[in-house]
XYZ file of C-alpha atoms in Angstrom:
772
model
C -36.306 -6.048 15.511
C -32.920 -6.464 15.599
C -31.207 -7.236 12.530
C -29.913 -10.821 12.679
C -27.073 -10.482 10.820
C -25.226 -8.106 13.312
C -24.297 -11.468 15.401
C -23.215 -10.466 18.961
C -19.352 -11.481 19.516
C -20.492 -14.109 21.908
C -22.966 -15.791 19.856
C -20.677 -15.601 16.853
C -17.715 -17.148 18.186
C -19.249 -19.503 21.124
C -19.037 -22.882 21.329
C -21.313 -22.935 18.362
C -17.951 -24.016 16.744
C -18.134 -22.899 13.156
C -16.107 -23.495 11.075
C -17.134 -21.752 7.632
C -16.302 -18.492 7.771
C -18.636 -15.991 5.436
C -16.141 -13.558 4.490
C -17.231 -10.704 2.321
C -13.635 -10.017 0.481
C -13.025 -10.631 -3.013
C -14.127 -9.799 -6.461
C -17.628 -11.356 -7.435
C -17.347 -10.811 -11.174
C -18.715 -7.227 -10.795
C -17.345 -4.053 -11.721
C -16.435 -1.475 -9.265
C -16.754 2.010 -9.461
C -13.431 3.820 -11.539
C -11.391 6.368 -9.477
C -12.619 9.989 -10.237
C -9.795 11.758 -11.552
C -8.335 13.982 -14.649
C -7.481 10.725 -16.274
C -10.998 9.748 -16.054
C -12.960 11.835 -18.143
C -10.834 10.493 -21.512
C -11.915 6.938 -20.712
C -14.998 5.036 -22.091
C -17.800 4.965 -19.879
C -17.897 1.963 -17.618
C -19.809 -1.035 -17.940
C -23.109 -1.464 -15.842
C -22.750 -3.211 -12.303
C -25.142 -5.355 -12.770
C -24.213 -7.053 -16.443
C -26.140 -9.979 -17.461
C -24.327 -13.106 -18.424
C -24.612 -15.289 -21.258
C -27.696 -17.844 -21.287
C -27.269 -21.187 -20.194
C -27.491 -22.722 -23.907
C -24.577 -20.428 -25.243
C -22.588 -21.150 -22.693
C -22.524 -24.929 -23.172
C -21.776 -24.370 -26.606
C -19.136 -21.897 -25.746
C -19.869 -19.218 -28.356
C -20.478 -15.822 -27.914
C -24.319 -14.667 -26.937
C -25.890 -11.438 -28.076
C -27.977 -11.417 -24.642
C -31.199 -10.300 -26.456
C -34.576 -10.623 -24.388
C -36.315 -12.600 -23.649
C -34.275 -14.624 -25.836
C -31.153 -14.335 -27.876
C -30.838 -15.067 -31.474
C -29.460 -18.442 -31.433
C -32.371 -19.623 -28.908
C -34.990 -18.099 -30.587
C -33.667 -19.011 -34.100
C -33.849 -22.900 -33.310
C -36.873 -22.386 -30.933
C -35.037 -23.477 -27.726
C -35.743 -21.929 -24.339
C -33.408 -19.445 -23.421
C -32.718 -19.099 -19.686
C -30.674 -16.338 -17.974
C -28.922 -16.755 -14.340
C -27.366 -14.578 -12.302
C -23.837 -14.358 -12.368
C -21.984 -16.511 -9.442
C -18.734 -15.681 -7.556
C -15.942 -17.284 -8.583
C -14.131 -19.848 -6.886
C -14.498 -23.224 -5.427
C -17.873 -24.531 -3.506
C -18.278 -23.803 0.051
C -16.647 -26.361 1.787
C -14.288 -28.024 -0.780
C -11.570 -26.379 0.494
C -12.777 -27.350 3.907
C -12.938 -31.285 2.572
C -9.669 -31.147 1.178
C -7.719 -29.604 3.780
C -9.501 -32.340 6.226
C -7.807 -34.985 4.309
C -4.745 -33.174 4.201
C -4.974 -32.957 7.799
C -5.473 -36.734 8.155
C -2.380 -37.803 6.033
C -0.106 -35.047 7.865
C -1.562 -36.774 11.604
C -0.439 -39.912 9.983
C 3.021 -39.007 8.733
C 3.635 -37.391 12.113
C 2.695 -40.264 14.323
C 5.081 -42.551 11.814
C 7.835 -40.085 12.534
C 7.427 -40.177 16.110
C 7.695 -43.813 16.451
C 10.954 -43.918 13.801
C 12.643 -41.173 16.535
C 11.441 -43.068 19.411
C 12.876 -46.108 17.705
C 16.053 -44.136 17.096
C 16.001 -42.883 20.499
C 15.510 -46.092 22.391
C 17.056 -48.943 20.275
C 19.768 -46.927 18.816
C 20.742 -44.317 21.577
C 24.501 -45.427 21.076
C 24.521 -45.437 17.444
C 25.082 -42.200 15.657
C 22.141 -40.658 14.752
C 22.992 -39.736 11.161
C 21.571 -43.702 10.656
C 19.611 -44.537 7.537
C 16.228 -44.962 8.132
C 16.402 -47.733 5.210
C 18.764 -49.895 7.546
C 16.217 -50.444 10.437
C 14.111 -52.998 11.081
C 10.906 -52.974 9.104
C 9.137 -55.107 11.578
C 9.105 -52.301 14.221
C 7.715 -49.603 12.389
C 3.549 -49.682 13.454
C 0.991 -48.676 11.059
C -2.677 -48.088 12.284
C -1.667 -48.614 15.440
C -0.702 -51.973 15.719
C 2.619 -53.315 15.832
C 3.696 -55.073 13.278
C 4.233 -58.766 15.331
C 5.613 -61.620 13.118
C 2.871 -63.635 15.508
C -0.075 -61.420 15.236
C -2.248 -60.179 12.281
C -0.085 -59.458 8.986
C -0.607 -55.824 8.171
C 1.045 -54.231 4.746
C 4.534 -53.265 5.738
C 6.031 -50.457 4.139
C 8.826 -50.956 1.741
C 11.725 -48.922 0.423
C 9.942 -48.083 -2.701
C 6.289 -48.377 -2.451
C 4.699 -45.263 -0.966
C 2.006 -45.557 1.893
C -1.344 -47.269 1.090
C -3.405 -45.862 3.691
C -7.122 -46.172 3.267
C -8.366 -42.304 3.496
C -11.399 -42.208 5.495
C -14.178 -39.340 3.843
C -13.986 -36.125 5.115
C -16.737 -35.170 7.217
C -18.814 -32.003 5.967
C -20.895 -30.341 8.578
C -24.230 -28.717 8.121
C -24.127 -24.942 7.268
C -26.052 -24.321 10.339
C -23.798 -25.997 12.908
C -20.217 -25.037 11.366
C -17.225 -27.107 12.549
C -19.060 -28.037 15.969
C -16.594 -27.611 18.655
C -14.468 -25.529 17.279
C -15.695 -22.598 19.157
C -15.737 -20.275 15.778
C -11.660 -20.620 14.929
C -10.262 -21.824 11.770
C -9.097 -25.622 11.121
C -5.211 -25.818 12.752
C -5.444 -29.616 13.189
C -2.062 -30.039 11.613
C 1.138 -30.221 13.561
C 3.763 -27.683 12.237
C 4.692 -29.068 8.847
C 8.615 -28.886 9.452
C 8.135 -31.878 10.645
C 6.617 -33.247 7.738
C 9.702 -33.404 5.351
C 11.425 -36.381 7.208
C 8.612 -38.567 7.290
C 7.762 -38.036 3.308
C 11.517 -38.905 2.686
C 11.290 -42.142 4.866
C 8.111 -43.033 3.236
C 9.366 -42.691 -0.435
C 12.487 -45.035 0.568
C 15.408 -42.578 0.389
C 18.455 -44.057 1.260
C 19.729 -40.564 2.003
C 20.757 -40.076 5.948
C 19.015 -37.538 7.929
C 19.218 -36.075 11.265
C 16.204 -35.912 13.694
C 15.413 -32.422 14.875
C 16.724 -31.308 18.095
C 13.470 -30.391 19.461
C 11.883 -34.200 18.746
C 14.897 -35.932 20.583
C 13.634 -34.666 23.756
C 10.621 -36.906 24.444
C 8.594 -36.429 27.868
C 9.674 -38.819 30.380
C 7.043 -42.177 30.310
C 5.930 -40.795 26.882
C 4.992 -43.502 23.944
C 3.524 -43.679 20.776
C -0.258 -42.226 20.210
C -1.381 -46.218 19.287
C 0.938 -48.471 20.711
C -0.557 -52.147 20.946
C -3.998 -52.855 20.759
C -5.297 -50.480 23.237
C -6.267 -47.829 20.750
C -7.854 -48.035 17.504
C -5.901 -47.440 14.385
C -4.055 -43.807 14.302
C -6.476 -42.352 11.081
C -9.397 -43.841 13.439
C -8.410 -41.841 16.299
C -8.070 -38.947 14.643
C -11.446 -39.519 13.369
C -12.920 -39.884 17.244
C -11.142 -36.591 18.264
C -12.784 -34.877 15.741
C -16.053 -36.385 16.252
C -15.785 -35.472 20.128
C -15.111 -31.855 19.152
C -18.110 -31.945 16.779
C -21.000 -33.961 18.983
C -19.723 -33.546 22.583
C -17.461 -30.559 23.328
C -20.412 -27.937 21.646
C -22.212 -28.645 25.021
C -19.413 -29.929 27.491
C -16.623 -27.434 26.277
C -13.646 -28.505 28.704
C -11.200 -28.831 25.968
C -9.321 -26.345 23.529
C -9.728 -28.059 20.433
C -6.262 -26.478 18.385
C -4.615 -27.102 22.128
C -5.887 -30.851 21.912
C -4.665 -31.363 18.550
C -1.865 -30.107 19.064
C -0.970 -32.247 21.863
C -2.597 -35.700 20.351
C -0.934 -34.859 16.701
C 1.985 -32.800 17.126
C 5.432 -33.547 17.207
C 5.929 -34.776 20.426
C 5.086 -38.066 21.788
C 2.069 -38.694 24.178
C 2.771 -39.078 27.976
C 0.706 -41.055 30.367
C -1.691 -38.440 31.278
C -2.269 -37.187 27.521
C -3.083 -40.632 26.759
C -5.641 -41.244 29.409
C -7.400 -38.433 28.109
C -7.174 -39.819 24.825
C -8.867 -42.845 25.745
C -11.593 -41.397 27.705
C -12.824 -39.385 24.342
C -12.319 -42.818 22.700
C -14.680 -44.160 25.054
C -17.292 -41.671 24.713
C -17.294 -40.920 20.684
C -16.711 -44.509 19.674
C -20.926 -44.129 19.448
C -20.622 -41.928 16.516
C -18.048 -43.944 14.522
C -18.971 -45.350 11.408
C -16.338 -47.140 10.041
C -16.071 -50.538 8.200
C -13.067 -52.171 9.908
C -14.582 -51.455 13.063
C -16.687 -54.438 14.053
C -19.059 -54.958 16.771
C -16.381 -57.191 18.909
C -13.588 -54.463 18.505
C -15.900 -51.386 19.260
C -16.997 -53.318 22.786
C -12.817 -53.748 23.073
C -12.005 -50.466 22.610
C -14.739 -49.255 24.822
C -13.999 -51.377 27.111
C -10.256 -51.044 27.557
C -10.402 -47.452 27.309
C -12.932 -47.190 30.119
C -11.047 -49.442 32.221
C -7.848 -47.241 31.806
C -9.326 -44.017 32.757
C -11.293 -45.665 36.065
C -8.292 -47.088 37.191
C -5.975 -43.870 36.457
C -9.102 -41.791 38.181
C -8.269 -44.116 41.194
C -5.511 -43.686 41.317
C -4.697 -39.973 40.803
C -6.209 -37.356 41.973
C -5.464 -34.109 39.845
C -6.901 -32.144 37.088
C -6.010 -33.943 34.006
C -7.629 -37.193 36.003
C -10.860 -34.944 36.582
C -11.173 -33.723 33.010
C -11.028 -37.351 31.797
C -13.239 -38.436 34.205
C -15.801 -35.601 33.476
C -15.541 -36.797 29.460
C -15.977 -40.469 30.568
C -19.193 -39.683 32.528
C -20.675 -38.140 29.304
C -20.288 -41.860 28.156
C -21.550 -43.259 31.363
C -24.539 -41.090 32.031
C -25.565 -41.431 28.337
C -26.236 -45.256 28.859
C -28.275 -45.110 31.796
C -29.199 -42.616 34.944
C -28.572 -45.790 37.470
C -25.721 -46.322 40.099
C -22.826 -46.319 38.099
C -23.307 -43.037 36.903
C -23.793 -41.862 40.520
C -20.715 -43.282 41.384
C -18.719 -41.366 38.721
C -20.447 -38.413 39.947
C -19.486 -39.059 43.656
C -15.952 -39.347 42.738
C -16.005 -35.943 40.596
C -17.912 -33.790 43.293
C -15.713 -35.102 45.888
C -12.573 -34.601 43.395
C -13.699 -30.934 42.790
C -13.983 -30.467 46.806
C -10.493 -31.812 47.256
C -8.554 -30.557 44.209
C -10.904 -26.813 45.768
C -11.840 -26.428 42.052
C -15.134 -24.644 43.268
C -13.342 -21.355 44.378
C -11.743 -18.561 42.888
C -8.259 -19.073 44.539
C -5.474 -16.293 44.638
C -2.654 -18.629 46.201
C -1.431 -21.518 45.619
C 1.066 -23.719 47.989
C 3.563 -25.648 46.643
C 5.986 -28.083 47.914
C 9.134 -30.452 47.090
C 7.847 -33.415 45.867
C 10.061 -35.311 48.591
C 7.987 -33.496 51.420
C 4.201 -34.186 49.867
C 4.188 -37.782 51.307
C 5.228 -37.014 54.854
C 2.578 -34.008 55.035
C -0.867 -34.041 55.999
C -1.609 -30.988 54.027
C -2.025 -33.099 50.870
C -4.664 -31.611 49.608
C -3.252 -27.563 49.735
C -0.323 -28.626 47.630
C -1.580 -31.151 45.135
C -2.426 -28.637 42.565
C -0.215 -26.509 40.981
C -0.616 -22.900 40.102
C -2.423 -22.768 36.675
C 0.515 -21.647 34.160
C -1.373 -19.755 31.960
C -4.767 -18.296 31.479
C -6.512 -20.986 29.106
C -5.484 -23.195 32.050
C -7.185 -21.266 35.040
C -10.228 -20.812 32.635
C -9.869 -24.746 31.838
C -10.376 -25.555 35.603
C -13.559 -23.186 36.157
C -15.200 -24.849 32.946
C -14.198 -28.299 34.645
C -16.006 -27.143 37.726
C -19.052 -25.686 36.461
C -19.313 -29.022 34.121
C -19.883 -31.195 37.181
C -21.974 -28.632 38.455
C -24.085 -29.240 35.173
C -23.825 -33.051 35.385
C -25.038 -33.361 39.175
C -27.950 -31.128 37.960
C -29.246 -33.163 36.035
C -28.696 -36.660 37.677
C -29.887 -35.186 40.733
C -33.226 -33.837 38.940
C -33.475 -37.082 36.909
C -34.006 -39.027 40.388
C -35.845 -36.935 42.391
C -35.724 -37.109 45.918
C -32.396 -36.439 45.827
C -30.292 -34.186 47.057
C -27.510 -32.673 45.219
C -23.923 -33.657 45.768
C -22.209 -30.362 45.004
C -24.000 -27.265 47.134
C -24.247 -24.437 45.547
C -23.365 -22.500 48.872
C -20.060 -24.338 48.070
C -19.765 -22.598 44.018
C -17.831 -19.493 44.355
C -16.590 -19.255 40.678
C -17.184 -16.820 38.339
C -19.549 -17.313 34.999
C -16.843 -19.228 32.097
C -16.601 -16.892 29.733
C -17.052 -17.642 25.827
C -15.778 -20.097 23.855
C -13.532 -17.928 21.406
C -11.964 -15.795 23.845
C -11.128 -19.243 25.586
C -9.551 -20.925 22.726
C -7.336 -17.921 22.132
C -6.126 -17.688 25.288
C -7.580 -14.013 25.846
C -7.799 -12.948 29.781
C -11.210 -11.469 30.197
C -13.469 -10.411 32.687
C -17.128 -11.951 33.020
C -18.365 -10.984 36.285
C -17.275 -10.384 40.099
C -18.353 -12.394 42.975
C -20.254 -10.767 45.580
C -19.182 -10.390 49.355
C -23.026 -11.036 50.565
C -24.486 -14.435 50.822
C -28.147 -14.827 51.038
C -30.168 -16.889 53.172
C -29.198 -19.833 52.042
C -25.777 -19.592 51.757
C -25.089 -18.784 48.239
C -22.434 -16.464 47.015
C -23.713 -14.230 44.055
C -21.678 -12.613 41.637
C -22.650 -9.889 39.325
C -22.323 -10.031 35.303
C -20.412 -6.785 34.604
C -19.048 -8.093 30.695
C -22.131 -10.140 29.128
C -20.189 -9.475 25.776
C -18.017 -11.815 27.221
C -20.040 -14.730 27.880
C -21.168 -17.657 25.557
C -23.894 -20.091 25.738
C -22.021 -22.320 28.385
C -22.311 -19.735 30.668
C -26.025 -19.077 30.445
C -26.093 -23.019 30.848
C -24.890 -22.445 33.915
C -26.845 -19.720 34.855
C -30.310 -21.390 33.878
C -29.237 -24.306 35.765
C -28.642 -21.835 38.881
C -32.161 -21.096 38.968
C -32.862 -24.901 37.866
C -31.262 -25.701 41.470
C -33.584 -22.864 43.498
C -36.668 -24.767 42.028
C -35.640 -28.034 42.935
C -34.658 -26.565 46.579
C -37.802 -24.473 46.488
C -39.868 -27.794 45.887
C -38.254 -29.963 48.226
C -39.313 -28.030 51.130
C -42.663 -29.193 52.508
C -45.592 -27.049 52.830
C -48.721 -26.784 54.506
C -51.036 -26.246 51.645
C -53.861 -25.542 54.389
C -52.001 -22.369 56.253
C -52.659 -19.436 54.366
C -49.254 -17.930 56.000
C -47.439 -20.728 54.373
C -48.865 -20.531 51.087
C -48.236 -16.783 50.654
C -44.595 -17.566 51.358
C -44.659 -20.167 48.921
C -46.827 -18.098 46.151
C -44.069 -15.180 46.673
C -41.035 -17.491 46.183
C -42.826 -19.001 43.347
C -42.931 -15.692 41.971
C -39.635 -14.883 42.203
C -38.386 -17.911 40.440
C -40.922 -17.337 37.424
C -39.485 -13.805 37.245
C -35.913 -15.327 37.507
C -36.331 -17.145 34.512
C -38.209 -14.615 32.506
C -35.106 -12.515 33.086
C -32.829 -14.991 32.140
C -34.375 -15.325 29.354
C -34.921 -11.928 28.174
C -30.920 -11.629 29.042
C -29.854 -13.970 25.932
C -27.957 -12.073 23.313
C -29.680 -10.766 19.960
C -32.748 -12.530 19.037
C -31.743 -16.462 20.690
C -34.428 -15.626 23.258
C -36.996 -16.333 20.579
C -34.425 -19.190 19.046
C -37.664 -21.378 17.872
C -38.656 -18.370 15.614
C -35.178 -17.060 14.650
C -34.405 -20.770 13.585
C -37.269 -20.507 10.442
C -35.988 -17.510 9.566
C -32.490 -17.533 9.755
C -30.791 -20.985 9.321
C -27.203 -19.759 10.094
C -28.366 -19.384 13.553
C -29.270 -23.046 13.855
C -26.613 -24.041 16.510
C -26.614 -27.324 18.663
C -25.761 -25.969 21.714
C -27.736 -22.765 21.567
C -30.695 -25.706 20.920
C -29.804 -27.534 24.101
C -29.456 -24.217 26.137
C -33.424 -23.850 25.410
C -34.127 -27.487 26.368
C -32.290 -26.427 29.630
C -34.637 -23.508 29.650
C -37.962 -25.544 28.918
C -36.888 -28.213 31.815
C -36.772 -25.356 34.274
C -39.913 -24.096 33.323
C -42.101 -26.984 33.554
C -40.172 -28.511 36.619
C -41.394 -24.803 38.325
C -45.105 -24.306 36.861
C -46.000 -28.260 37.032
C -46.058 -28.143 40.653
C -48.574 -25.725 40.467
C -50.484 -26.607 37.547
C -51.191 -30.166 38.390
C -50.685 -30.837 42.252
C -50.977 -34.336 43.500
C -52.876 -32.575 46.962
C -54.870 -29.886 46.950
C -56.777 -27.364 49.627
C -58.954 -24.752 49.568
C -56.104 -22.671 48.569
C -54.040 -24.129 46.636
C -55.632 -25.508 43.619
C -54.398 -25.921 39.879
C -53.371 -22.750 38.575
C -54.303 -21.897 35.105
C -51.775 -20.084 34.302
C -49.144 -22.374 35.295
C -50.689 -25.046 33.139
C -50.686 -22.872 30.161
C -46.628 -22.113 30.979
C -46.093 -25.690 30.541
C -47.571 -26.184 27.343
C -46.212 -23.463 26.209
C -43.044 -24.327 27.559
C -43.749 -28.234 25.800
C -44.621 -26.314 22.449
C -41.812 -24.520 21.961
C -39.752 -27.804 22.590
C -41.594 -29.466 20.260
C -41.002 -26.478 17.567
C -36.929 -26.543 18.468
C -36.670 -30.322 18.087
C -38.421 -30.485 14.691
C -35.838 -27.647 13.443
C -32.524 -29.854 14.868
C -34.630 -32.895 13.076
C -35.028 -31.169 9.773
C -31.546 -30.021 9.856
C -30.172 -33.891 10.715
C -28.882 -32.009 13.766
C -30.200 -35.201 16.272
C -26.617 -36.858 16.480
C -25.153 -33.368 17.928
C -27.429 -32.922 20.830
C -26.729 -34.914 24.096
C -28.012 -36.698 26.990
C -29.730 -33.409 28.869
C -31.732 -32.323 25.617
C -33.006 -36.076 25.545
C -34.154 -35.416 29.194
C -35.671 -32.299 28.370
C -37.983 -34.300 25.829
C -38.776 -36.980 28.335
C -39.915 -34.483 30.887
C -42.143 -32.660 28.146
C -43.635 -35.988 26.626
C -44.289 -36.821 30.591
C -45.706 -33.861 30.884
C -48.396 -34.525 28.530
C -49.381 -37.343 29.932
C -49.972 -35.709 33.491
C -51.989 -33.114 31.815
C -53.920 -35.794 30.056
C -54.488 -37.647 33.416
C -55.909 -34.257 34.890
C -58.302 -33.321 32.331
C -59.173 -37.017 31.676
C -58.888 -36.465 27.926
C -56.495 -38.113 25.186
C -53.255 -37.752 25.000
C -51.700 -34.811 22.806
C -50.629 -36.376 19.390
C -47.080 -34.416 19.932
C -46.172 -37.361 22.356
C -46.024 -39.718 19.518
C -43.539 -37.310 18.219
C -41.437 -36.834 21.293
C -41.500 -41.062 21.551
C -39.989 -40.985 17.975
C -37.387 -38.727 18.508
C -36.088 -40.197 21.590
C -35.792 -43.613 19.593
C -33.848 -41.490 17.147
C -31.273 -39.870 19.755
C -31.503 -43.150 21.353
C -28.885 -44.208 18.554
C -26.330 -42.910 20.083
C -27.441 -42.186 23.747
C -28.858 -45.165 25.063
C -30.432 -43.351 28.100
C -32.854 -42.105 25.249
C -34.160 -45.540 24.527
C -34.816 -46.285 28.034
C -37.145 -43.015 27.870
C -38.230 -43.859 24.311
C -39.572 -47.669 25.739
C -41.218 -46.455 29.231
C -43.325 -43.587 27.121
C -44.253 -46.308 24.517
C -45.456 -48.883 27.120
C -47.468 -46.575 28.925
C -49.188 -44.993 26.207
C -49.939 -48.378 24.406
C -51.099 -49.620 28.166
C -53.821 -46.531 27.815
C -54.657 -47.047 23.907
C -55.427 -50.198 24.709
C -57.758 -49.725 27.720
C -56.277 -51.353 30.314
C -56.118 -48.044 31.962
C -56.436 -44.497 31.882
C -54.216 -42.042 32.732
C -55.778 -40.736 35.787
C -56.259 -44.274 36.799
C -52.422 -44.610 36.368
C -51.577 -41.616 37.916
C -54.161 -42.181 41.260
C -52.462 -45.703 41.436
C -49.070 -44.209 41.401
C -50.007 -41.624 44.223
C -51.061 -43.974 45.938
C -48.506 -46.933 45.140
C -45.635 -44.313 46.038
C -47.169 -43.135 49.233
C -47.049 -46.642 50.235
C -43.892 -47.213 48.853
C -42.431 -44.216 50.522
C -43.998 -45.409 53.836
C -42.733 -48.801 53.814
C -38.949 -47.941 52.428
C -38.463 -44.535 55.300
C -39.690 -46.728 58.244
C -36.787 -47.885 60.332
C -36.369 -50.676 62.678
C -35.585 -49.686 66.231
C -33.762 -52.593 66.978
C -31.332 -55.062 65.144
C -33.958 -58.069 65.968
C -36.678 -56.756 64.248
C -37.686 -58.400 61.030
C -37.539 -57.295 57.555
C -39.683 -57.975 54.344
C -39.342 -57.261 50.895
C -41.931 -56.659 48.181
C -41.724 -57.744 44.541
C -42.950 -54.503 41.969
C -44.211 -55.257 38.582
C -42.793 -53.574 35.375
C -46.128 -51.637 34.751
C -45.985 -50.262 38.327
C -42.367 -49.050 37.736
C -43.046 -47.517 34.747
C -46.020 -45.538 36.205
C -43.723 -44.497 38.829
C -40.871 -43.262 36.479
C -44.086 -41.298 34.577
C -45.757 -39.961 37.499
C -43.727 -39.338 40.391
C -41.525 -36.286 38.642
C -44.780 -34.811 39.327
C -45.882 -35.472 42.529
C -45.618 -32.412 44.386
C -46.075 -30.417 46.810
C -44.599 -32.282 49.683
C -46.513 -32.016 52.768
C -44.897 -31.832 56.194
C -44.457 -35.458 57.763
C -45.024 -36.093 61.589
C -42.957 -38.908 62.470
C -41.223 -40.646 59.859
C -40.429 -43.726 62.255
C -44.503 -43.946 62.309
C -46.559 -45.511 59.770
C -49.428 -44.767 61.071
C -48.636 -40.961 61.444
C -47.507 -40.962 57.852
C -50.910 -42.655 56.832
C -52.646 -39.699 58.413
C -50.883 -36.960 56.621
C -53.352 -37.595 53.612
C -56.290 -37.566 55.639
C -56.085 -34.034 57.296
C -58.892 -31.985 57.516
C -58.703 -29.534 54.257
C -57.007 -31.952 52.148
C -57.660 -33.401 48.842
C -55.314 -35.394 47.480
C -55.035 -37.856 44.019
C -56.408 -40.948 45.975
C -59.439 -39.068 46.837
C -62.683 -39.645 45.977
C -63.110 -35.897 45.494
C -60.482 -35.766 43.079
C -61.704 -36.311 39.751
C -60.444 -36.076 36.062
C -62.318 -33.076 33.806
C -62.033 -30.400 36.239
C -59.943 -27.970 34.120
C -58.414 -25.086 35.915
C -60.252 -21.726 35.915
C -58.925 -18.852 34.456
C -61.199 -16.396 36.423
C -59.834 -17.614 39.467
C -56.345 -18.117 39.368
C -54.913 -18.271 43.250
C -51.745 -17.046 41.796
C -53.016 -13.414 41.103
C -51.647 -13.190 37.386
């Protein structure tokens, strides 16, 4: 077994974002071996390496202990229990320095912002006056505190007087569990504070010193269109904004790693003011991470206000600007929308994102960029060829690559969740190599992960060869498994004649190749991460949120593929339920249950995102489908999944919706209203009827239209069972209702609505048609 201490580079630095580095440097209170030499012979014998310490009572009394066994003389004389503990390493407890540094950085960020506002005030209102004017002569009403301008007509805020230090409430430091580290930090040490050289003027300003000062030259070069960080009421107070950005890297950037932490904090809380693009990105982060903020000052009304304002600003900017920066903000905002509901608003956002990827040509590994004079761009018809400039650094180039892959992932999850829809971003258009690990990305180190292949397969996909696996991180493996999931989805959406031996032989070959692809992907994971559930029980340090989500994506792909052979809605003498496929599905659900238990015990459910909730939703529905086929009670694990979905729903509303649907369906079955088998059979017939009705078209504009009301319990049944309505039978004529109705009455077919289809018929392991 591989040594768990030898963590590969790609995992130790990945978007796991571990902040605490457990280095083995420094003294531990144990004496080391003296150097050998002539001088050493005359010295007294060295002490034992593992010298026993004083007992705890002598330590408390601060007296010398004779360290006798089993009890020292004082404890034996006074009949007290003598306890010896191992010598502890010197220094403060783990995490104490982190908490202090976090508090200092928050205060430093506030001082930086106040200094920038004084700088803007001098540059804008006193441009004609000498720059040596004293800060005590400026109007105190122009100073902004906590993001609000001191306005006589507005709410009263504490003013900063000449001799009064700033009384700013200091929020508690966020200490992370040991297994997650500093999420979003990509293995880098904390570097939140801006250059400290600009802090001295701020401190002298707050102390009320009347000594004239000259702003640093580099701070006078304010970017065009730049504004203070929290001007007006469109953004929360400054310290709250800092916390929100920190929460984004803790809760979202682990599995949506499109931003570099160090660069982002440098832009938002550095020595220069924000331009419009930076503020839009900040608004996207605020709108997405307000769900995680717990602050007594943030009332529900204020929370809704900040969310609505930030979301509106990002949407308007993204509609008016087609750029990489606007795309990045829109991707972050889409996490908020898709985490709320998988509905039309989320689809609209995805449509914009996918179209922008095409327009900006982000799905290509470009080698040449065209540029033109800004005055000539409005007069040309080839705007899309010159709208994207050449990346000014490798980290910018890698950032665009990550942006494209993140849109790819969002499109996959949203499409598979709705079923029967096609991907908006085709795999044939994805000609991007895999992203590198987060640590290499944040260090701005150009590395190679793979090479695009010149060969194109039958489906038009461009393959790639991974020749540097040590440079890959969990995000790259996530992209890989979703490419396999895309192939599974396309495979299942192709109609197949289950009564044709030739068609079923081809179907079985494709099924086996996709099954092998998933197994190969699992084996390609570094170290023991292919057995992450067992590893997490033995090695708490490996408990990393994004690796949990990676494994949940694997479970989604396994259930999506094997459920079609395990629980088919249409059967024939050739195509029958497979025992192997059933076992693969149940094993995947059990592994997800174990992993979720690990996350729950580590208090890390707030670190997983909507994709993890979607995997729980799939696993819970499969338990219901399995009970419907076997004709037994549903597995008790269903209650665990419902409870976990409800917990995740505290942060992502879409998980709450999943939990409510499952709870209603399970309750109806347990109350005896209908069995799962009857529900699935009715769903099959109802879904078939609805498909026939909704797919039929009018031949003329004068033909009558009709509407049909569907009850909530029918919609719940469709939500639960429609995901597993496979395989798809070839249609004869989509405009002919009679021909569609005859599909499931063809010779040799047994469907869910047939009398021949009965519950309780478990697959026979001895006659598995898949041949495993």
